[in-house]
Amino acid sequence: MELVAGCYEQVLFGFTVHPKPEACGDREQQWTPVADFTYHAHTASLSAVTVNSRFVVTGSKDETIHIYDIKKKIEHGALVHHSDAHLVECSPREEQYVVIIQNKIDIYQLDTASISGTITNEKRISAVKFLSESVLAVAGDEEVIRFFDCDSLVCLCEFKAHENRVKAMFSFEIPEHHVIVTASSDGFIKMWKLKQNKKVHPSLLCEVNTNARLACLGVWLDTVSDTKASLPPAAEPSPDN
């Protein structure tokens, strides 16, 4: 997989991470990120990044959108004169979505387009990510990440993730791991292993210091390579297969 993060210094970073098998016993086995590329992507600070199976798309304060081919490591194209849109996040089954304004989260039911509840965070919100259909991770202008239950509207847990404000988050699942990735103004990208019980704090898998003020984050998942890398040696398929 590839961690992709943009910063105020106009640079896009890429780090390759190969998941490791589940550690034996209670000891967590850390992953290792390896620097893959840096790219001077824009003429102003990066504000957004998203990825799919092939492309990385970045948005910037320079009012352009750039598209990169992550496999070939080349620029694919650009769009100009884009405007800033609201912070909105859909749940995995798309039964509900949240709309964020400052430190307030309005939870909407998709079938009725009505608000089913409101969550208020202590600080202005910079990023949200659904961890399940009802559990929402919330980050803002502080070092703390909170997990909220969208049904009961209560905070399930909170933990200190960084030394400065958290700017972006990404979540994904692979065999044996449910992972949340965080990026902060402190320059660090961190990967955390989520517990099945979201009231329990996640454990740190790995971290990397970019020495830049990060503003946005994405993860490119090469599912074929990652799945093969995560298998123990005896279980890897032979070349003939």
mmCIF file of C-alpha atoms in Angstrom:
data_model
loop_
_atom_site.group_PDB
_atom_site.id
_atom_site.type_symbol
_atom_site.label_atom_id
_atom_site.label_comp_id
_atom_site.label_asym_id
_atom_site.label_seq_id
_atom_site.Cartn_x
_atom_site.Cartn_y
_atom_site.Cartn_z
ATOM 1 C CA MET A 1 0.000 0.000 0.000
ATOM 2 C CA GLU A 2 1.024 3.623 -0.418
ATOM 3 C CA LEU A 3 0.530 6.431 2.104
ATOM 4 C CA VAL A 4 0.014 9.711 0.246
ATOM 5 C CA ALA A 5 0.024 13.060 2.062
ATOM 6 C CA GLY A 6 0.059 16.705 1.001
ATOM 7 C CA CYS A 7 1.363 19.658 2.970
ATOM 8 C CA TYR A 8 1.383 23.457 3.234
ATOM 9 C CA GLU A 9 4.799 23.457 1.529
ATOM 10 C CA GLN A 10 3.107 22.384 -1.762
ATOM 11 C CA VAL A 11 4.690 18.911 -1.746
ATOM 12 C CA LEU A 12 3.039 15.505 -2.170
ATOM 13 C CA PHE A 13 4.714 12.645 -0.251
ATOM 14 C CA GLY A 14 4.474 8.914 -0.945
ATOM 15 C CA PHE A 15 5.491 6.115 1.456
ATOM 16 C CA THR A 16 5.241 2.394 0.741
ATOM 17 C CA VAL A 17 4.046 0.123 3.558
ATOM 18 C CA HIS A 18 3.888 -3.678 3.430
ATOM 19 C CA PRO A 19 1.528 -5.157 6.059
ATOM 20 C CA LYS A 20 3.027 -7.864 8.253
ATOM 21 C CA PRO A 21 1.286 -10.988 9.570
ATOM 22 C CA GLU A 22 -0.408 -10.854 12.943
ATOM 23 C CA ALA A 23 2.184 -11.066 15.718
ATOM 24 C CA CYS A 24 2.200 -14.047 18.032
ATOM 25 C CA GLY A 25 0.926 -13.528 21.558
ATOM 26 C CA ASP A 26 0.029 -10.096 22.861
ATOM 27 C CA ARG A 27 2.986 -8.296 21.290
ATOM 28 C CA GLU A 28 2.086 -6.073 18.352
ATOM 29 C CA GLN A 29 4.396 -6.262 15.335
ATOM 30 C CA GLN A 30 5.068 -2.831 13.876
ATOM 31 C CA TRP A 31 4.993 -2.058 10.171
ATOM 32 C CA THR A 32 7.729 -0.085 8.388
ATOM 33 C CA PRO A 33 7.014 2.811 5.987
ATOM 34 C CA VAL A 34 9.626 3.410 3.272
ATOM 35 C CA ALA A 35 9.941 6.703 1.368
ATOM 36 C CA ASP A 36 8.820 6.190 -2.246
ATOM 37 C CA PHE A 37 8.499 9.648 -3.816
ATOM 38 C CA THR A 38 8.129 13.381 -3.261
ATOM 39 C CA TYR A 39 6.549 15.677 -5.821
ATOM 40 C CA HIS A 40 6.196 19.473 -5.916
ATOM 41 C CA ALA A 41 2.537 19.230 -6.789
ATOM 42 C CA HIS A 42 1.133 22.769 -6.665
ATOM 43 C CA THR A 43 2.001 26.454 -6.397
ATOM 44 C CA ALA A 44 0.090 26.815 -3.111
ATOM 45 C CA SER A 45 -0.634 24.617 -0.104
ATOM 46 C CA LEU A 46 -2.389 21.290 -0.691
ATOM 47 C CA SER A 47 -5.839 21.073 0.873
ATOM 48 C CA ALA A 48 -7.258 17.737 -0.297
ATOM 49 C CA VAL A 49 -6.156 14.364 -1.623
ATOM 50 C CA THR A 50 -8.113 11.298 -2.691
ATOM 51 C CA VAL A 51 -7.111 8.021 -4.339
ATOM 52 C CA ASN A 52 -8.611 5.149 -6.294
ATOM 53 C CA SER A 53 -7.117 1.971 -7.740
ATOM 54 C CA ARG A 54 -4.787 3.890 -10.076
ATOM 55 C CA PHE A 55 -4.886 7.660 -9.606
ATOM 56 C CA VAL A 56 -4.116 10.188 -6.893
ATOM 57 C CA VAL A 57 -6.086 13.429 -7.140
ATOM 58 C CA THR A 58 -4.960 16.527 -5.237
ATOM 59 C CA GLY A 59 -6.657 19.864 -4.590
ATOM 60 C CA SER A 60 -4.884 23.059 -3.606
ATOM 61 C CA LYS A 61 -5.312 26.674 -2.562
ATOM 62 C CA ASP A 62 -3.958 27.515 -6.050
ATOM 63 C CA GLU A 63 -7.460 26.548 -7.309
ATOM 64 C CA THR A 64 -6.296 23.631 -9.436
ATOM 65 C CA ILE A 65 -6.848 19.884 -9.236
ATOM 66 C CA HIS A 66 -3.980 17.641 -10.344
ATOM 67 C CA ILE A 67 -4.292 13.971 -11.296
ATOM 68 C CA TYR A 68 -1.348 11.572 -10.948
ATOM 69 C CA ASP A 69 -0.866 8.001 -12.117
ATOM 70 C CA ILE A 70 0.352 6.321 -8.916
ATOM 71 C CA LYS A 71 1.605 3.222 -10.753
ATOM 72 C CA LYS A 72 3.628 5.090 -13.384
ATOM 73 C CA LYS A 73 4.547 7.967 -11.044
ATOM 74 C CA ILE A 74 3.670 10.595 -13.667
ATOM 75 C CA GLU A 75 1.170 13.453 -13.895
ATOM 76 C CA HIS A 76 -1.975 12.434 -15.768
ATOM 77 C CA GLY A 77 -3.749 15.794 -16.111
ATOM 78 C CA ALA A 78 -5.088 18.867 -14.345
ATOM 79 C CA LEU A 79 -8.344 20.761 -13.816
ATOM 80 C CA VAL A 80 -8.443 24.490 -13.132
ATOM 81 C CA HIS A 81 -10.762 26.964 -11.393
ATOM 82 C CA HIS A 82 -12.212 24.598 -8.835
ATOM 83 C CA SER A 83 -13.876 26.031 -5.726
ATOM 84 C CA ASP A 84 -13.812 24.827 -2.091
ATOM 85 C CA ALA A 85 -16.890 22.282 -1.316
ATOM 86 C CA HIS A 86 -18.433 21.511 2.609
ATOM 87 C CA LEU A 87 -16.951 18.677 4.724
ATOM 88 C CA VAL A 88 -19.304 15.729 4.141
ATOM 89 C CA GLU A 89 -18.801 12.012 4.864
ATOM 90 C CA CYS A 90 -21.057 9.050 4.023
ATOM 91 C CA SER A 91 -21.325 5.905 6.139
ATOM 92 C CA PRO A 92 -20.073 2.598 4.627
ATOM 93 C CA ARG A 93 -23.556 1.373 3.653
ATOM 94 C CA GLU A 94 -24.548 4.922 2.686
ATOM 95 C CA GLU A 95 -27.568 4.841 4.998
ATOM 96 C CA GLN A 96 -26.503 8.070 6.681
ATOM 97 C CA TYR A 97 -24.076 10.916 6.208
ATOM 98 C CA VAL A 98 -22.632 13.715 8.296
ATOM 99 C CA VAL A 99 -22.207 17.403 7.522
ATOM 100 C CA ILE A 100 -19.611 19.361 9.490
ATOM 101 C CA ILE A 101 -19.621 23.087 10.187
ATOM 102 C CA GLN A 102 -16.943 24.357 12.612
ATOM 103 C CA ASN A 103 -17.200 22.051 15.656
ATOM 104 C CA LYS A 104 -20.720 20.708 14.987
ATOM 105 C CA ILE A 105 -21.620 17.409 13.300
ATOM 106 C CA ASP A 106 -25.148 17.014 11.928
ATOM 107 C CA ILE A 107 -26.098 13.385 11.249
ATOM 108 C CA TYR A 108 -28.549 12.881 8.368
ATOM 109 C CA GLN A 109 -30.536 9.812 7.353
ATOM 110 C CA LEU A 110 -30.142 9.359 3.624
ATOM 111 C CA ASP A 111 -33.657 8.034 2.975
ATOM 112 C CA THR A 112 -35.389 10.988 4.649
ATOM 113 C CA ALA A 113 -32.669 13.695 4.354
ATOM 114 C CA SER A 114 -33.546 14.642 7.923
ATOM 115 C CA ILE A 115 -31.223 15.222 10.862
ATOM 116 C CA SER A 116 -31.261 12.336 13.320
ATOM 117 C CA GLY A 117 -28.801 13.841 15.768
ATOM 118 C CA THR A 118 -26.062 16.380 16.386
ATOM 119 C CA ILE A 119 -22.613 15.912 17.939
ATOM 120 C CA THR A 120 -20.560 18.818 19.241
ATOM 121 C CA ASN A 121 -16.784 18.479 19.376
ATOM 122 C CA GLU A 122 -14.621 20.530 21.735
ATOM 123 C CA LYS A 123 -12.598 22.102 18.875
ATOM 124 C CA ARG A 124 -13.173 23.022 15.237
ATOM 125 C CA ILE A 125 -13.313 19.823 13.173
ATOM 126 C CA SER A 126 -10.766 19.201 10.425
ATOM 127 C CA ALA A 127 -11.483 15.562 9.519
ATOM 128 C CA VAL A 128 -14.029 12.791 10.085
ATOM 129 C CA LYS A 129 -14.062 9.137 9.021
ATOM 130 C CA PHE A 130 -16.655 6.388 9.520
ATOM 131 C CA LEU A 131 -15.093 3.316 11.141
ATOM 132 C CA SER A 132 -18.369 1.388 10.894
ATOM 133 C CA GLU A 133 -21.961 2.179 10.039
ATOM 134 C CA SER A 134 -22.435 3.915 13.392
ATOM 135 C CA VAL A 135 -18.958 4.775 14.747
ATOM 136 C CA LEU A 136 -17.376 8.028 13.571
ATOM 137 C CA ALA A 137 -13.767 9.115 14.152
ATOM 138 C CA VAL A 138 -13.456 12.879 14.667
ATOM 139 C CA ALA A 139 -10.303 15.022 14.562
ATOM 140 C CA GLY A 140 -9.908 18.772 14.887
ATOM 141 C CA ASP A 141 -7.687 21.622 15.984
ATOM 142 C CA GLU A 142 -6.124 19.545 18.753
ATOM 143 C CA GLU A 143 -3.922 16.494 19.287
ATOM 144 C CA VAL A 144 -6.836 14.229 20.238
ATOM 145 C CA ILE A 145 -8.992 11.880 18.127
ATOM 146 C CA ARG A 146 -12.438 10.899 19.407
ATOM 147 C CA PHE A 147 -14.704 7.998 18.440
ATOM 148 C CA PHE A 148 -18.421 8.848 18.572
ATOM 149 C CA ASP A 149 -21.458 6.581 18.385
ATOM 150 C CA CYS A 150 -23.834 8.173 15.855
ATOM 151 C CA ASP A 151 -26.840 6.401 17.369
ATOM 152 C CA SER A 152 -26.371 7.315 21.038
ATOM 153 C CA LEU A 153 -24.341 10.485 20.228
ATOM 154 C CA VAL A 154 -21.861 9.668 23.016
ATOM 155 C CA CYS A 155 -18.061 9.638 22.877
ATOM 156 C CA LEU A 156 -16.833 6.047 23.061
ATOM 157 C CA CYS A 157 -13.150 6.906 23.594
ATOM 158 C CA GLU A 158 -10.513 9.532 22.944
ATOM 159 C CA PHE A 159 -6.740 9.280 22.658
ATOM 160 C CA LYS A 160 -3.777 11.560 21.976
ATOM 161 C CA ALA A 161 -2.629 10.794 18.434
ATOM 162 C CA HIS A 162 -0.128 13.590 17.724
ATOM 163 C CA GLU A 163 1.778 16.493 19.242
ATOM 164 C CA ASN A 164 -0.119 19.030 17.138
ATOM 165 C CA ARG A 165 -3.532 19.304 15.519
ATOM 166 C CA VAL A 166 -4.741 16.364 13.431
ATOM 167 C CA LYS A 167 -5.454 17.451 9.865
ATOM 168 C CA ALA A 168 -6.558 14.281 8.052
ATOM 169 C CA MET A 169 -7.584 10.641 8.550
ATOM 170 C CA PHE A 170 -8.122 7.557 6.410
ATOM 171 C CA SER A 171 -9.524 4.136 7.346
ATOM 172 C CA PHE A 172 -9.378 0.755 5.618
ATOM 173 C CA GLU A 173 -9.617 -2.977 6.306
ATOM 174 C CA ILE A 174 -7.340 -5.791 5.163
ATOM 175 C CA PRO A 175 -7.098 -9.367 6.497
ATOM 176 C CA GLU A 176 -6.375 -9.346 10.240
ATOM 177 C CA HIS A 177 -6.291 -5.554 10.422
ATOM 178 C CA HIS A 178 -8.709 -2.628 10.615
ATOM 179 C CA VAL A 179 -6.482 0.422 10.270
ATOM 180 C CA ILE A 180 -6.872 4.166 10.714
ATOM 181 C CA VAL A 181 -4.184 6.462 9.294
ATOM 182 C CA THR A 182 -3.678 9.976 10.672
ATOM 183 C CA ALA A 183 -1.701 13.009 9.499
ATOM 184 C CA SER A 184 -0.867 16.062 11.568
ATOM 185 C CA SER A 185 0.670 19.519 11.425
ATOM 186 C CA ASP A 186 3.492 18.014 13.493
ATOM 187 C CA GLY A 187 4.718 16.338 10.276
ATOM 188 C CA PHE A 188 3.961 12.759 11.276
ATOM 189 C CA ILE A 189 1.866 10.168 9.454
ATOM 190 C CA LYS A 190 0.777 7.397 11.811
ATOM 191 C CA MET A 191 -0.962 4.069 11.261
ATOM 192 C CA TRP A 192 -3.096 2.639 14.082
ATOM 193 C CA LYS A 193 -4.649 -0.785 14.516
ATOM 194 C CA LEU A 194 -8.269 -0.466 15.602
ATOM 195 C CA LYS A 195 -9.701 -2.807 18.210
ATOM 196 C CA GLN A 196 -12.997 -4.598 17.699
ATOM 197 C CA ASN A 197 -14.319 -2.786 20.753
ATOM 198 C CA LYS A 198 -14.145 0.887 19.755
ATOM 199 C CA LYS A 199 -14.160 1.893 23.433
ATOM 200 C CA VAL A 200 -10.559 0.633 23.541
ATOM 201 C CA HIS A 201 -7.767 2.877 22.282
ATOM 202 C CA PRO A 202 -6.097 1.754 19.031
ATOM 203 C CA SER A 203 -2.451 0.608 19.046
ATOM 204 C CA LEU A 204 0.300 2.219 16.960
ATOM 205 C CA LEU A 205 1.527 0.174 13.987
ATOM 206 C CA CYS A 206 4.067 2.611 12.538
ATOM 207 C CA GLU A 207 4.878 6.274 12.041
ATOM 208 C CA VAL A 208 6.987 8.393 9.694
ATOM 209 C CA ASN A 209 8.127 12.005 10.028
ATOM 210 C CA THR A 210 7.866 14.049 6.812
ATOM 211 C CA ASN A 211 9.269 17.219 8.434
ATOM 212 C CA ALA A 212 6.439 19.143 6.747
ATOM 213 C CA ARG A 213 3.158 20.682 7.890
ATOM 214 C CA LEU A 214 0.737 18.070 6.608
ATOM 215 C CA ALA A 215 -2.736 19.088 5.487
ATOM 216 C CA CYS A 216 -4.307 16.096 3.699
ATOM 217 C CA LEU A 217 -3.964 12.339 3.384
ATOM 218 C CA GLY A 218 -4.890 9.363 1.229
ATOM 219 C CA VAL A 219 -4.007 5.670 1.031
ATOM 220 C CA TRP A 220 -3.539 3.738 -2.213
ATOM 221 C CA LEU A 221 -4.291 0.065 -1.656
ATOM 222 C CA ASP A 222 -2.642 -2.375 -4.053
ATOM 223 C CA THR A 223 -4.811 -5.218 -2.807
ATOM 224 C CA VAL A 224 -3.098 -8.016 -4.755
ATOM 225 C CA SER A 225 0.417 -7.105 -3.594
ATOM 226 C CA ASP A 226 -0.656 -6.289 -0.050
ATOM 227 C CA THR A 227 -2.522 -9.545 0.372
ATOM 228 C CA LYS A 228 0.470 -11.531 -0.870
ATOM 229 C CA ALA A 229 2.855 -9.587 1.378
ATOM 230 C CA SER A 230 0.682 -10.199 4.424
ATOM 231 C CA LEU A 231 0.696 -13.998 3.989
ATOM 232 C CA PRO A 232 3.197 -16.066 5.972
ATOM 233 C CA PRO A 233 5.921 -17.577 3.728
ATOM 234 C CA ALA A 234 4.468 -21.105 3.796
ATOM 235 C CA ALA A 235 1.119 -19.822 2.541
ATOM 236 C CA GLU A 236 2.383 -17.752 -0.390
ATOM 237 C CA PRO A 237 1.225 -19.047 -3.773
ATOM 238 C CA SER A 238 3.847 -20.619 -6.026
ATOM 239 C CA PRO A 239 4.706 -18.967 -9.385
ATOM 240 C CA ASP A 240 2.854 -21.757 -11.214
ATOM 241 C CA ASN A 241 -0.355 -20.815 -9.438
#
